[in-house]
mmCIF file of C-alpha atoms in Angstrom:
data_model
loop_
_atom_site.group_PDB
_atom_site.id
_atom_site.type_symbol
_atom_site.label_atom_id
_atom_site.label_comp_id
_atom_site.label_asym_id
_atom_site.label_seq_id
_atom_site.Cartn_x
_atom_site.Cartn_y
_atom_site.Cartn_z
ATOM 1 C CA UNK A 1 0.000 0.000 0.000
ATOM 2 C CA UNK A 2 1.337 3.426 -0.916
ATOM 3 C CA UNK A 3 0.786 6.213 1.614
ATOM 4 C CA UNK A 4 1.630 9.890 1.218
ATOM 5 C CA UNK A 5 2.884 11.526 4.394
ATOM 6 C CA UNK A 6 2.382 15.286 4.161
ATOM 7 C CA UNK A 7 3.909 17.145 7.092
ATOM 8 C CA UNK A 8 4.103 20.876 7.713
ATOM 9 C CA UNK A 9 6.695 22.317 10.053
ATOM 10 C CA UNK A 10 5.912 24.458 13.058
ATOM 11 C CA UNK A 11 6.526 28.149 12.339
ATOM 12 C CA UNK A 12 10.116 29.142 13.071
ATOM 13 C CA UNK A 13 11.324 25.531 13.286
ATOM 14 C CA UNK A 14 13.828 25.549 10.412
ATOM 15 C CA UNK A 15 16.761 25.096 12.798
ATOM 16 C CA UNK A 16 15.146 21.960 14.282
ATOM 17 C CA UNK A 17 14.885 20.604 10.738
ATOM 18 C CA UNK A 18 18.509 21.403 9.963
ATOM 19 C CA UNK A 19 19.755 19.960 13.269
ATOM 20 C CA UNK A 20 17.825 16.687 12.761
ATOM 21 C CA UNK A 21 18.219 16.317 8.995
ATOM 22 C CA UNK A 22 21.051 13.746 8.946
ATOM 23 C CA UNK A 23 19.253 11.501 11.454
ATOM 24 C CA UNK A 24 16.022 11.826 9.445
ATOM 25 C CA UNK A 25 17.758 10.936 6.158
ATOM 26 C CA UNK A 26 19.410 7.915 7.780
ATOM 27 C CA UNK A 27 15.985 6.782 9.032
ATOM 28 C CA UNK A 28 14.508 7.086 5.525
ATOM 29 C CA UNK A 29 17.262 4.873 4.123
ATOM 30 C CA UNK A 30 17.362 2.362 6.989
ATOM 31 C CA UNK A 31 13.644 1.577 7.132
ATOM 32 C CA UNK A 32 13.421 0.399 3.521
ATOM 33 C CA UNK A 33 9.825 1.566 2.985
ATOM 34 C CA UNK A 34 10.378 5.011 1.452
ATOM 35 C CA UNK A 35 9.567 5.168 -2.252
ATOM 36 C CA UNK A 36 10.106 8.917 -2.686
ATOM 37 C CA UNK A 37 10.767 11.804 -0.328
ATOM 38 C CA UNK A 38 11.694 15.452 -0.234
ATOM 39 C CA UNK A 39 11.103 18.716 1.572
ATOM 40 C CA UNK A 40 8.256 21.100 0.922
ATOM 41 C CA UNK A 41 9.474 24.645 0.220
ATOM 42 C CA UNK A 42 8.082 28.032 1.170
ATOM 43 C CA UNK A 43 8.010 31.115 -1.093
ATOM 44 C CA UNK A 44 11.611 31.923 -0.145
ATOM 45 C CA UNK A 45 12.773 28.429 -1.117
ATOM 46 C CA UNK A 46 13.361 27.359 2.497
ATOM 47 C CA UNK A 47 12.337 23.911 3.743
ATOM 48 C CA UNK A 48 8.990 24.082 5.544
ATOM 49 C CA UNK A 49 7.625 20.539 5.513
ATOM 50 C CA UNK A 50 7.997 17.047 4.112
ATOM 51 C CA UNK A 51 6.414 14.826 1.493
ATOM 52 C CA UNK A 52 7.243 11.139 1.898
ATOM 53 C CA UNK A 53 5.732 8.299 -0.128
ATOM 54 C CA UNK A 54 5.749 5.127 1.951
ATOM 55 C CA UNK A 55 5.285 1.589 0.628
ATOM 56 C CA UNK A 56 3.878 -0.209 3.676
ATOM 57 C CA UNK A 57 1.535 -3.072 4.551
ATOM 58 C CA UNK A 58 -1.229 -0.886 5.966
ATOM 59 C CA UNK A 59 -2.085 2.484 7.475
ATOM 60 C CA UNK A 60 -0.998 1.302 10.930
ATOM 61 C CA UNK A 61 2.503 0.667 9.588
ATOM 62 C CA UNK A 62 2.516 4.134 8.024
ATOM 63 C CA UNK A 63 1.501 5.673 11.346
ATOM 64 C CA UNK A 64 4.218 3.740 13.163
ATOM 65 C CA UNK A 65 6.793 4.932 10.632
ATOM 66 C CA UNK A 66 5.605 8.532 11.004
ATOM 67 C CA UNK A 67 5.678 8.360 14.805
ATOM 68 C CA UNK A 68 9.280 7.139 14.778
ATOM 69 C CA UNK A 69 10.626 9.636 12.249
ATOM 70 C CA UNK A 70 13.381 11.663 13.960
ATOM 71 C CA UNK A 71 11.710 14.855 12.735
ATOM 72 C CA UNK A 72 8.502 13.892 14.551
ATOM 73 C CA UNK A 73 10.409 12.913 17.690
ATOM 74 C CA UNK A 74 12.193 16.294 17.634
ATOM 75 C CA UNK A 75 8.827 18.102 17.595
ATOM 76 C CA UNK A 76 9.361 19.634 14.152
ATOM 77 C CA UNK A 77 5.882 19.193 12.724
ATOM 78 C CA UNK A 78 2.817 21.347 13.200
ATOM 79 C CA UNK A 79 0.705 18.810 11.303
ATOM 80 C CA UNK A 80 1.096 15.367 9.735
ATOM 81 C CA UNK A 81 -1.401 13.846 7.327
ATOM 82 C CA UNK A 82 -1.306 10.252 6.070
ATOM 83 C CA UNK A 83 -3.278 9.618 2.889
ATOM 84 C CA UNK A 84 -3.556 6.454 0.801
ATOM 85 C CA UNK A 85 -1.997 7.189 -2.590
ATOM 86 C CA UNK A 86 -2.108 5.567 -6.016
ATOM 87 C CA UNK A 87 0.806 5.987 -8.416
ATOM 88 C CA UNK A 88 -0.351 6.676 -11.961
ATOM 89 C CA UNK A 89 2.760 8.109 -13.575
#
């Protein structure tokens, strides 16, 4: 099952993102369920959120992955949405 994780950072939290980035990227690689991923950008081109496409067994697995993301553990996100996704192209 493909799940889109759409997370928006708390206002003023760019430094938390930068400080946790290497740990977050290592988590993406180590878990083996990330199909695609990258930061969302604001009008100034600064990172302000995340889009991660997960390939997991079910929504519970997606939630577990999201809960254990170093960004989430660091308190970076203002909101996180998990949505079933279908790849067309």
